[in-house]
Amino acid sequence: MHNRHMNDIEESVMKPITIRIQPIDNVAIVVNAPGLDAGTRLDDGTVLTERVPAGHKVALTPIAQGGKIIRYGEVIGYAVESIAQGQCVTEHLVQLPTPPELHELPLATRPAPDREPLEGYTFEGYRNTDGSVGTRNVLGLSTSVQCVAGVTDYVVKRIKQELLPHFPNVDDVVALNHTYGCGVAINAPAAIVPIRTLQNMARNPNLGGEVMVIGLGCEKLQPSRLLQEPGDEQPLKVMDPADLAEHALSLQDEQFHGFGDMVDGIMAMAEKHLAKLNRRQRETCPVSELVVGMQCGGSDAFSGVTANPAVGYASDLIVRAGGSVMFSEVTEVRDAIHLLTPRAATPEVGQALLREMAWYDDYLNQGKADRSANPSPGNKKGGLSNVVEKALGSIAKSGTSPIVDVLSPGERIRKRGLNFAATPASDFICGTLQFASGMNLQVFTTGRGTPYGLSVAPVIKVSTNSTLGNRWHDLIDLDAGRIATGEQTIEEMGWALFNLILEVASGRRQVCADKLGLHNDLVLFNPAPVT
Amino acid sequence: MHNRHMNDIEESVMKPITIRIQPIDNVAIVVNAPGLDAGTRLDDGTVLTERVPAGHKVALTPIAQGGKIIRYGEVIGYAVESIAQGQCVTEHLVQLPTPPELHELPLATRPAPDREPLEGYTFEGYRNTDGSVGTRNVLGLSTSVQCVAGVTDYVVKRIKQELLPHFPNVDDVVALNHTYGCGVAINAPAAIVPIRTLQNMARNPNLGGEVMVIGLGCEKLQPSRLLQEPGDEQPLKVMDPADLAEHALSLQDEQFHGFGDMVDGIMAMAEKHLAKLNRRQRETCPVSELVVGMQCGGSDAFSGVTANPAVGYASDLIVRAGGSVMFSEVTEVRDAIHLLTPRAATPEVGQALLREMAWYDDYLNQGKADRSANPSPGNKKGGLSNVVEKALGSIAKSGTSPIVDVLSPGERIRKRGLNFAATPASDFICGTLQFASGMNLQVFTTGRGTPYGLSVAPVIKVSTNSTLGNRWHDLIDLDAGRIATGEQTIEEMGWALFNLILEVASGRRQVCADKLGLHNDLVLFNPAPVT
Ligand SMILES: [Ca+2]
Ligand SMILES: [Ca+2]
Ligand SMILES: [Ca+2]
Ligand SMILES: [Ca+2]
Ligand SMILES: [Ca+2]
């Protein structure tokens, strides 16, 4: 999984530090800032033939002209000219072969690594009647349209003040406000994405199956539709009038004379659901009930070197323990898709990966946008040679497990194991879509820093460098920068994250964003027009 | 402007009531629910030859086969067969001529109505150094990216608790959160829309010119860009380092060690701007400084009969007094555009109207959406024969003034008078774009009811029917349904609204949404992809 040369914390500041991610890599990344001078001898015996700046690659073996340059265990390019051991592998030495067309890619060609299952790891969660398990016990007020947001914000405050103290087992009450529901092209083909996202959000395990929808009445997206299963055209059993009255309410209902009546109506409905949620108790659950979403944002040169590989290691541990992991962010993986399709568990899963890439290519083309700004000048200065290397740094979060399934944006998870949940890279849209897909805990890596947090699921923030980890001491939950300083190996950090995930999922430890009450709004992905 | 047959409130319940909007109309709308029976004699002598349901049209003159059917002073269609005086003009009797192609439309062909200027009307507003006038005195915390929203929400609460009490002349502190700034195709052609919207929002007269931007640091949309004028590539004068530090702050700034430092930094910046805002006093300003945005949402069969014509009457009064009015909602006016282009003040303005229509047609086509669901079966049951009649009901909000200018989405207003501000019909996007365009007060008509409110500008909500006006007694500011019951004429209601606008703009009367603290989030229009 990795190649760490230093375990001695005391000496780490002085000694040359490089990181090789996979044993077969023939390049490593220089960690020491601002770089290592010519003549520096690395632990494996390599002597630098020239200065290599921090974040840049040094060749660990001679590489012939046209030879493979290997990082993350993958070919990131070919040598433009012969490269000596100890030489700095600068951008202009790396030739990026044109990636093959989507339809030519190898599917499911790589056998799954043979790894022992991890037994005996558990967490304390809230088991739901549908078998899913929540890591929190939250009453979510779903909304069918933004028109009601002012009212739901008001009522949530009142519920927290007046009702929540009577239901001590309930963690929180959250209005799931959004900007969809009316003034949108609801019959456009792409409208399926925001609609199923709303339907599935309401069913996230952290909300305990207690669905209540606040609607207006005249909106295009009717409240009853949020009570249906995605794809169902017919109302469900839940839709008999008594059930409907228990689960959905419209402000335009003639029974409400003025604002006070609306507030009373919502609070009466909330009280019933709070009473049910309050009966729930945490119980010991196997890790197979965890659904962890992996994300990154505000990445830096060390994202792909420290935090993301550690997250990938933890991801493999979760999968070995029978749990589920989602990795996402189509625009972050797109340029290394030819290195992902072989990891598909079956050719069908490989086809699904290609289908999501093609869909996004088309979506960007329609908006006259493309991926041309990748990698940015800042990325290159930081040592990233090309888009493939950049994408591999992001994909590192997925570890090495086979990809068992692909979820279109907002679809609910169907299989345990490593899933690719297709989402934009936008932090909030990705978080919202993973939440709709059933994610009950999120891990977020950041190099530049973001105060990102969600009210509906705990978010563990992992820093890629210790400068950020130290400066944002109360905003970062785990500092993976200690991999770069030699204080910890990728494995050690991966295990630390795995254990932290179990602590947080069990409610024994609160993440920074929750301690401070910092929560971002959920944001729907609406690829269709507004009207 | 109108034709009211009843002024006697006592008798109004019993007597037949119909509404003719313009004197040249040859149809009127039946108001009495559920309808008027055959044999009913109207005040103009017309005797109904058959039953006419409420909301439907009755012919006030005989109309020959192929003859013009006139409503709102415009041809809404041609008679399929000859129609007798007193007959119900049902949908199948009205032939909708295919509207001409956009490039064939008459531009600026209708002379402006000759109307006396209105002198002597004023309001008490906050005059800004750039000459604009606010109706409120609000500190707006602009944000360059959603990443900071959790922090700005937290800080705004602290500012309100700890600082605002020391600055009694400041009405409110508002975080201008949004979902743009990163994870977006910022170089796509359509990205200009959300970016200039953010730039212009910060300059809305209600925010007093005290721009402060909270950013993260690594986002695509840099905080300094919000301090620039739209279209400026070069930083402005404000961008020298001292000025920048007064107006913009990034959470990733190395000076901030942890969350507490960030909060302190934002509060210190806010205090300076609050001190400046606190020095402002309301002063008497002419109505020419008002910029009123007109909008509708949750419309019903009476929207185009009561509230919208009354709003149109008030709109004409504002324009006669030298003020500015924006009407908007492209998808609501699109099907009567051939009746709007003649009202353009110049051929150039007419061309600009066409340009915005064509842009939106293209935008909807790309998303495989169209206007085919218009009017809905519900609309037709309510008496609307076709898309032109429906659009005319919406356009009625614009009154009869010439259109002096057309604003692309989010552009700042340039000319006094009646402006078409091109926006989607979505209530929140339209409100946000009108706010960016400089709107300092909004009028919102609704038939079904919505608790819509904005924290940055007062919103006067006008009901189209008294059933709603009475039931939502604490959410509706003015009940235009009294036009239908015969209690008030369109002129009287228009004057009442005009006077209410001046009261609210002067801070002498609080609108319902502000009394209750019901405010919806601003929503950007981003026609470009997310990434
Ligand atoms: Ca992201
Ligand atoms: Ca630390
Ligand atoms: Ca909010
Ligand atoms: Ca609207
Ligand atoms: Ca009333």
GROMACS .gro file of C-alpha atoms in nm, chain B residues 139-492:
model
  354
  670LEU     CA    1  -2.567   4.517   0.659
  671GLY     CA    2  -2.524   4.244   0.398
  672LEU     CA    3  -2.246   3.990   0.438
  673SER     CA    4  -2.169   3.892   0.081
  674THR     CA    5  -2.013   3.552   0.033
  675SER     CA    6  -1.797   3.429  -0.252
  676VAL     CA    7  -1.868   3.060  -0.202
  677GLN     CA    8  -2.105   2.830  -0.014
  678CYS     CA    9  -1.821   2.681   0.190
  679VAL     CA   10  -1.846   2.976   0.428
  680ALA     CA   11  -2.223   2.955   0.485
  681GLY     CA   12  -2.206   2.764   0.813
  682VAL     CA   13  -1.965   3.024   0.949
  683THR     CA   14  -2.160   3.328   0.822
  684ASP     CA   15  -2.484   3.187   0.967
  685TYR     CA   16  -2.308   3.151   1.301
  686VAL     CA   17  -2.151   3.497   1.290
  687VAL     CA   18  -2.471   3.672   1.185
  688LYS     CA   19  -2.640   3.535   1.498
  689ARG     CA   20  -2.352   3.669   1.710
  690ILE     CA   21  -2.358   4.009   1.536
  691LYS     CA   22  -2.730   4.040   1.596
  692GLN     CA   23  -2.692   3.953   1.961
  693GLU     CA   24  -2.377   4.142   2.047
  694LEU     CA   25  -2.331   4.429   1.800
  695LEU     CA   26  -2.663   4.526   1.648
  696PRO     CA   27  -2.809   4.662   1.977
  697HIS     CA   28  -2.534   4.927   1.969
  698PHE     CA   29  -2.636   5.047   1.622
  699PRO     CA   30  -3.006   5.127   1.653
  700ASN     CA   31  -3.036   5.287   1.309
  701VAL     CA   32  -2.940   4.962   1.136
  702ASP     CA   33  -3.243   4.745   1.058
  703ASP     CA   34  -3.084   4.405   1.013
  704VAL     CA   35  -2.776   4.196   0.937
  705VAL     CA   36  -2.809   3.937   0.662
  706ALA     CA   37  -2.575   3.670   0.525
  707LEU     CA   38  -2.611   3.664   0.146
  708ASN     CA   39  -2.546   3.291   0.122
  709HIS     CA   40  -2.577   3.107  -0.208
  710THR     CA   41  -2.460   2.788  -0.378
  711TYR     CA   42  -2.221   2.938  -0.635
  712GLY     CA   43  -1.849   3.014  -0.622
  713CYS     CA   44  -1.676   2.677  -0.660
  714GLY     CA   45  -1.759   2.341  -0.813
  715VAL     CA   46  -1.902   2.535  -1.106
  716ALA     CA   47  -1.801   2.581  -1.470
  717ILE     CA   48  -1.679   2.933  -1.406
  718ASN     CA   49  -1.548   2.981  -1.760
  719ALA     CA   50  -1.868   2.867  -1.930
  720PRO     CA   51  -2.031   3.150  -2.127
  721ALA     CA   52  -2.340   3.152  -1.905
  722ALA     CA   53  -2.132   3.194  -1.587
  723ILE     CA   54  -2.160   3.568  -1.641
  724VAL     CA   55  -2.515   3.551  -1.503
  725PRO     CA   56  -2.446   3.429  -1.148
  726ILE     CA   57  -2.124   3.630  -1.122
  727ARG     CA   58  -2.277   3.966  -1.210
  728THR     CA   59  -2.577   3.882  -0.993
  729LEU     CA   60  -2.347   3.846  -0.692
  730GLN     CA   61  -2.154   4.161  -0.783
  731ASN     CA   62  -2.473   4.364  -0.818
  732MET     CA   63  -2.649   4.217  -0.515
  733ALA     CA   64  -2.372   4.356  -0.296
  734ARG     CA   65  -2.447   4.701  -0.440
  735ASN     CA   66  -2.823   4.700  -0.388
  736PRO     CA   67  -2.930   5.037  -0.241
  737ASN     CA   68  -3.079   4.866   0.067
  738LEU     CA   69  -2.726   4.758   0.169
  739GLY     CA   70  -2.602   5.116   0.181
  740GLY     CA   71  -2.282   5.067  -0.018
  741GLU     CA   72  -2.115   4.895   0.278
  742VAL     CA   73  -1.983   4.593   0.093
  743MET     CA   74  -1.813   4.319   0.291
  744VAL     CA   75  -1.730   3.983   0.139
  745ILE     CA   76  -1.660   3.665   0.334
  746GLY     CA   77  -1.464   3.416   0.127
  747LEU     CA   78  -1.280   3.091   0.183
  748GLY     CA   79  -0.957   3.149  -0.009
  749CYS     CA   80  -0.917   2.870  -0.265
  750GLU     CA   81  -1.256   2.911  -0.436
  751LYS     CA   82  -1.284   2.974  -0.810
  752LEU     CA   83  -1.479   3.295  -0.755
  753GLN     CA   84  -1.234   3.506  -0.555
  754PRO     CA   85  -1.375   3.749  -0.296
  755SER     CA   86  -1.203   4.044  -0.468
  756ARG     CA   87  -1.406   3.972  -0.778
  757LEU     CA   88  -1.725   4.061  -0.593
  758LEU     CA   89  -1.577   4.404  -0.526
  759GLN     CA   90  -1.537   4.466  -0.899
  760GLU     CA   91  -1.795   4.616  -1.128
  761PRO     CA   92  -1.960   4.358  -1.352
  762GLY     CA   93  -1.760   4.328  -1.671
  763ASP     CA   94  -1.447   4.481  -1.517
  764GLU     CA   95  -1.150   4.252  -1.556
  765GLN     CA   96  -0.924   4.489  -1.366
  766PRO     CA   97  -0.962   4.536  -0.993
  767LEU     CA   98  -1.116   4.869  -0.897
  768LYS     CA   99  -0.975   5.146  -0.683
  769VAL     CA  100  -1.127   4.971  -0.385
  770MET     CA  101  -0.872   4.696  -0.435
  771ASP     CA  102  -0.566   4.862  -0.282
  772PRO     CA  103  -0.460   4.639   0.008
  773ALA     CA  104  -0.602   4.858   0.285
  774ASP     CA  105  -0.935   4.887   0.109
  775LEU     CA  106  -0.936   4.518   0.033
  776ALA     CA  107  -0.880   4.437   0.400
  777GLU     CA  108  -1.176   4.658   0.491
  778HIS     CA  109  -1.407   4.490   0.243
  779ALA     CA  110  -1.300   4.128   0.207
  780LEU     CA  111  -1.177   3.848   0.427
  781SER     CA  112  -1.085   3.484   0.361
  782LEU     CA  113  -1.125   3.214   0.623
  783GLN     CA  114  -0.806   3.047   0.500
  784ASP     CA  115  -0.605   3.359   0.587
  785GLU     CA  116  -0.307   3.245   0.792
  786GLN     CA  117  -0.383   3.505   1.058
  787PHE     CA  118  -0.681   3.297   1.169
  788HIS     CA  119  -0.584   3.026   1.415
  789GLY     CA  120  -0.902   2.830   1.456
  790PHE     CA  121  -1.267   2.915   1.438
  791GLY     CA  122  -1.267   3.177   1.716
  792ASP     CA  123  -1.021   3.393   1.523
  793MET     CA  124  -1.238   3.378   1.212
  794VAL     CA  125  -1.543   3.488   1.409
  795ASP     CA  126  -1.348   3.772   1.571
  796GLY     CA  127  -1.218   3.885   1.232
  797ILE     CA  128  -1.561   3.895   1.074
  798MET     CA  129  -1.715   4.071   1.372
  799ALA     CA  130  -1.444   4.337   1.374
  800MET     CA  131  -1.503   4.404   1.006
  801ALA     CA  132  -1.879   4.409   1.056
  802GLU     CA  133  -1.852   4.658   1.341
  803LYS     CA  134  -1.684   4.914   1.115
  804HIS     CA  135  -1.953   4.885   0.852
  805LEU     CA  136  -2.229   4.891   1.112
  806ALA     CA  137  -2.088   5.217   1.248
  807LYS     CA  138  -2.110   5.375   0.903
  808LEU     CA  139  -2.458   5.243   0.837
  809ASN     CA  140  -2.570   5.368   1.177
  810ARG     CA  141  -2.497   5.728   1.076
  811ARG     CA  142  -2.757   5.714   0.803
  812GLN     CA  143  -3.098   5.874   0.853
  813ARG     CA  144  -3.412   5.849   0.650
  814GLU     CA  145  -3.476   6.162   0.441
  815THR     CA  146  -3.757   6.271   0.213
  816CYS     CA  147  -3.697   6.137  -0.140
  817PRO     CA  148  -3.902   6.168  -0.457
  818VAL     CA  149  -4.077   5.858  -0.590
  819SER     CA  150  -3.828   5.870  -0.877
  820GLU     CA  151  -3.586   5.690  -0.642
  821LEU     CA  152  -3.814   5.392  -0.601
  822VAL     CA  153  -3.732   5.074  -0.791
  823VAL     CA  154  -4.026   4.838  -0.750
  824GLY     CA  155  -4.011   4.478  -0.866
  825MET     CA  156  -4.338   4.316  -0.969
  826GLN     CA  157  -4.384   3.941  -0.943
  827CYS     CA  158  -4.654   3.678  -0.919
  828GLY     CA  159  -4.659   3.322  -0.787
  829GLY     CA  160  -4.927   3.067  -0.708
  830SER     CA  161  -5.160   3.235  -0.956
  831ASP     CA  162  -5.529   3.152  -0.992
  832ALA     CA  163  -5.815   3.238  -1.227
  833PHE     CA  164  -5.848   3.583  -1.067
  834SER     CA  165  -5.480   3.682  -1.084
  835GLY     CA  166  -5.526   3.844  -1.423
  836VAL     CA  167  -5.863   3.996  -1.322
  837THR     CA  168  -5.801   4.155  -0.983
  838ALA     CA  169  -5.449   4.170  -0.838
  839ASN     CA  170  -5.243   4.195  -1.155
  840PRO     CA  171  -5.448   4.477  -1.312
  841ALA     CA  172  -5.439   4.665  -0.979
  842VAL     CA  173  -5.061   4.617  -0.967
  843GLY     CA  174  -5.047   4.741  -1.327
  844TYR     CA  175  -5.242   5.051  -1.228
  845ALA     CA  176  -4.998   5.116  -0.940
  846SER     CA  177  -4.711   5.052  -1.180
  847ASP     CA  178  -4.840   5.327  -1.408
  848LEU     CA  179  -4.869   5.562  -1.108
  849ILE     CA  180  -4.506   5.494  -1.009
  850VAL     CA  181  -4.389   5.558  -1.364
  851ARG     CA  182  -4.597   5.877  -1.386
  852ALA     CA  183  -4.430   5.990  -1.061
  853GLY     CA  184  -4.088   5.936  -1.220
  854GLY     CA  185  -4.006   5.607  -1.050
  855SER     CA  186  -3.896   5.270  -1.183
  856VAL     CA  187  -4.080   4.943  -1.216
  857MET     CA  188  -3.942   4.604  -1.319
  858PHE     CA  189  -4.158   4.329  -1.455
  859SER     CA  190  -4.002   3.994  -1.525
  860GLU     CA  191  -4.064   3.620  -1.565
  861VAL     CA  192  -3.976   3.537  -1.926
  862THR     CA  193  -4.179   3.216  -1.934
  863GLU     CA  194  -4.488   3.409  -1.820
  864VAL     CA  195  -4.465   3.676  -2.091
  865ARG     CA  196  -4.318   3.466  -2.373
  866ASP     CA  197  -4.650   3.376  -2.535
  867ALA     CA  198  -4.767   3.735  -2.558
  868ILE     CA  199  -4.435   3.881  -2.665
  869HIS     CA  200  -4.590   3.995  -2.995
  870LEU     CA  201  -4.815   4.218  -2.787
  871LEU     CA  202  -4.521   4.354  -2.582
  872THR     CA  203  -4.275   4.444  -2.857
  873PRO     CA  204  -4.501   4.726  -2.985
  874ARG     CA  205  -4.476   4.881  -2.637
  875ALA     CA  206  -4.094   4.905  -2.656
  876ALA     CA  207  -3.986   5.271  -2.637
  877THR     CA  208  -3.738   5.224  -2.924
  878PRO     CA  209  -3.662   4.954  -3.180
  879GLU     CA  210  -3.343   4.878  -2.985
  880VAL     CA  211  -3.543   4.801  -2.674
  881GLY     CA  212  -3.771   4.584  -2.887
  882GLN     CA  213  -3.466   4.396  -3.018
  883ALA     CA  214  -3.344   4.346  -2.663
  884LEU     CA  215  -3.681   4.194  -2.568
  885LEU     CA  216  -3.650   3.952  -2.859
  886ARG     CA  217  -3.294   3.868  -2.765
  887GLU     CA  218  -3.397   3.765  -2.414
  888MET     CA  219  -3.687   3.554  -2.546
  889ALA     CA  220  -3.458   3.378  -2.793
  890TRP     CA  221  -3.198   3.317  -2.523
  891TYR     CA  222  -3.457   3.152  -2.300
  892ASP     CA  223  -3.605   2.945  -2.585
  893ASP     CA  224  -3.257   2.811  -2.646
  894TYR     CA  225  -3.192   2.748  -2.276
  895LEU     CA  226  -3.513   2.545  -2.244
  896ASN     CA  227  -3.447   2.356  -2.567
  897GLN     CA  228  -3.105   2.249  -2.446
  898GLY     CA  229  -3.269   2.097  -2.140
  899LYS     CA  230  -3.532   1.932  -2.364
  900ALA     CA  231  -3.800   2.137  -2.188
  901ASP     CA  232  -4.069   2.346  -2.353
  902ARG     CA  233  -4.383   2.544  -2.277
  903SER     CA  234  -4.623   2.270  -2.387
  904ALA     CA  235  -4.789   2.233  -2.046
  905ASN     CA  236  -4.927   2.588  -2.076
  906PRO     CA  237  -5.203   2.658  -1.997
  907SER     CA  238  -5.261   2.362  -1.769
  908PRO     CA  239  -5.594   2.177  -1.756
  909GLY     CA  240  -5.653   2.364  -1.430
  910ASN     CA  241  -5.601   2.696  -1.607
  911LYS     CA  242  -5.854   2.602  -1.877
  912LYS     CA  243  -6.109   2.490  -1.622
  913GLY     CA  244  -6.056   2.830  -1.458
  914GLY     CA  245  -6.152   3.002  -1.782
  915LEU     CA  246  -5.821   3.072  -1.957
  916SER     CA  247  -5.862   2.989  -2.327
  917ASN     CA  248  -5.500   2.989  -2.434
  918VAL     CA  249  -5.138   3.079  -2.361
  919VAL     CA  250  -5.180   3.434  -2.488
  920GLU     CA  251  -5.467   3.506  -2.250
  921LYS     CA  252  -5.267   3.354  -1.965
  922ALA     CA  253  -4.958   3.561  -2.046
  923LEU     CA  254  -5.165   3.878  -2.074
  924GLY     CA  255  -5.292   3.816  -1.722
  925SER     CA  256  -4.934   3.809  -1.602
  926ILE     CA  257  -4.823   4.106  -1.812
  927ALA     CA  258  -5.108   4.308  -1.664
  928LYS     CA  259  -4.868   4.376  -1.374
  929SER     CA  260  -4.669   4.601  -1.607
  930GLY     CA  261  -4.954   4.846  -1.664
  931THR     CA  262  -4.957   5.041  -1.987
  932SER     CA  263  -4.633   5.242  -1.984
  933PRO     CA  264  -4.377   5.212  -2.261
  934ILE     CA  265  -4.089   4.973  -2.192
  935VAL     CA  266  -3.780   5.192  -2.166
  936ASP     CA  267  -3.514   4.923  -2.119
  937VAL     CA  268  -3.447   4.550  -2.099
  938LEU     CA  269  -3.212   4.403  -1.838
  939SER     CA  270  -3.042   4.069  -1.893
  940PRO     CA  271  -3.057   3.848  -1.583
  941GLY     CA  272  -2.882   4.024  -1.293
  942GLU     CA  273  -2.790   4.344  -1.480
  943ARG     CA  274  -2.822   4.668  -1.287
  944ILE     CA  275  -3.100   4.909  -1.379
  945ARG     CA  276  -2.994   5.197  -1.608
  946LYS     CA  277  -3.311   5.392  -1.686
  947ARG     CA  278  -3.606   5.518  -1.487
  948GLY     CA  279  -3.948   5.404  -1.599
  949LEU     CA  280  -4.085   5.062  -1.688
  950ASN     CA  281  -3.810   4.801  -1.734
  951PHE     CA  282  -3.835   4.442  -1.843
  952ALA     CA  283  -3.587   4.255  -1.621
  953ALA     CA  284  -3.546   3.915  -1.785
  954THR     CA  285  -3.567   3.641  -1.521
  955PRO     CA  286  -3.711   3.293  -1.480
  956ALA     CA  287  -4.061   3.287  -1.325
  957SER     CA  288  -3.928   3.092  -1.023
  958ASP     CA  289  -4.026   3.319  -0.732
  959PHE     CA  290  -3.692   3.308  -0.556
  960ILE     CA  291  -3.470   3.336  -0.861
  961CYS     CA  292  -3.684   3.622  -0.992
  962GLY     CA  293  -3.668   3.797  -0.655
  963THR     CA  294  -3.292   3.752  -0.634
  964LEU     CA  295  -3.233   3.880  -0.988
  965GLN     CA  296  -3.461   4.182  -0.934
  966PHE     CA  297  -3.271   4.251  -0.613
  967ALA     CA  298  -2.942   4.238  -0.805
  968SER     CA  299  -3.091   4.474  -1.062
  969GLY     CA  300  -3.148   4.731  -0.789
  970MET     CA  301  -3.505   4.664  -0.677
  971ASN     CA  302  -3.560   4.822  -0.335
  972LEU     CA  303  -3.917   4.697  -0.278
  973GLN     CA  304  -4.114   4.410  -0.425
  974VAL     CA  305  -4.484   4.355  -0.489
  975PHE     CA  306  -4.596   3.993  -0.511
  976THR     CA  307  -4.943   3.880  -0.621
  977THR     CA  308  -5.075   3.538  -0.527
  978GLY     CA  309  -5.402   3.352  -0.563
  979ARG     CA  310  -5.320   3.020  -0.404
  980GLY     CA  311  -5.101   3.179  -0.134
  981THR     CA  312  -4.732   3.173  -0.047
  982PRO     CA  313  -4.554   3.292   0.269
  983TYR     CA  314  -4.276   3.438   0.047
  984GLY     CA  315  -4.055   3.702   0.205
  985LEU     CA  316  -3.706   3.848   0.160
  986SER     CA  317  -3.474   3.968   0.433
  987VAL     CA  318  -3.308   4.229   0.211
  988ALA     CA  319  -3.614   4.411   0.073
  989PRO     CA  320  -3.973   4.443   0.187
  990VAL     CA  321  -4.222   4.230  -0.008
  991ILE     CA  322  -4.586   4.345  -0.025
  992LYS     CA  323  -4.806   4.043  -0.082
  993VAL     CA  324  -5.134   4.104  -0.266
  994SER     CA  325  -5.404   3.836  -0.276
  995THR     CA  326  -5.614   3.791  -0.589
  996ASN     CA  327  -5.919   3.667  -0.398
  997SER     CA  328  -6.073   3.746  -0.061
  998THR     CA  329  -6.098   3.382   0.043
  999LEU     CA  330  -5.720   3.376   0.063
 1000GLY     CA  331  -5.700   3.735   0.190
 1001ASN     CA  332  -5.925   3.648   0.481
 1002ARG     CA  333  -5.786   3.304   0.560
 1003TRP     CA  334  -5.425   3.429   0.548
 1004HIS     CA  335  -5.510   3.748   0.738
 1005ASP     CA  336  -5.160   3.776   0.884
 1006LEU     CA  337  -4.967   3.681   0.569
 1007ILE     CA  338  -5.140   3.895   0.302
 1008ASP     CA  339  -5.073   4.270   0.303
 1009LEU     CA  340  -5.343   4.379   0.061
 1010ASP     CA  341  -5.653   4.193  -0.056
 1011ALA     CA  342  -5.721   4.273  -0.422
 1012GLY     CA  343  -6.004   4.019  -0.408
 1013ARG     CA  344  -6.220   4.313  -0.305
 1014ILE     CA  345  -6.220   4.410  -0.672
 1015ALA     CA  346  -6.409   4.090  -0.748
 1016THR     CA  347  -6.657   4.137  -0.467
 1017GLY     CA  348  -6.724   4.488  -0.592
 1018GLU     CA  349  -6.592   4.656  -0.279
 1019GLN     CA  350  -6.322   4.840  -0.474
 1020THR     CA  351  -6.243   4.930  -0.831
 1021ILE     CA  352  -5.914   4.849  -1.001
 1022GLU     CA  353  -5.822   5.221  -0.981
 1023GLU     CA  354  -5.902   5.239  -0.612
   0.00000   0.00000   0.00000
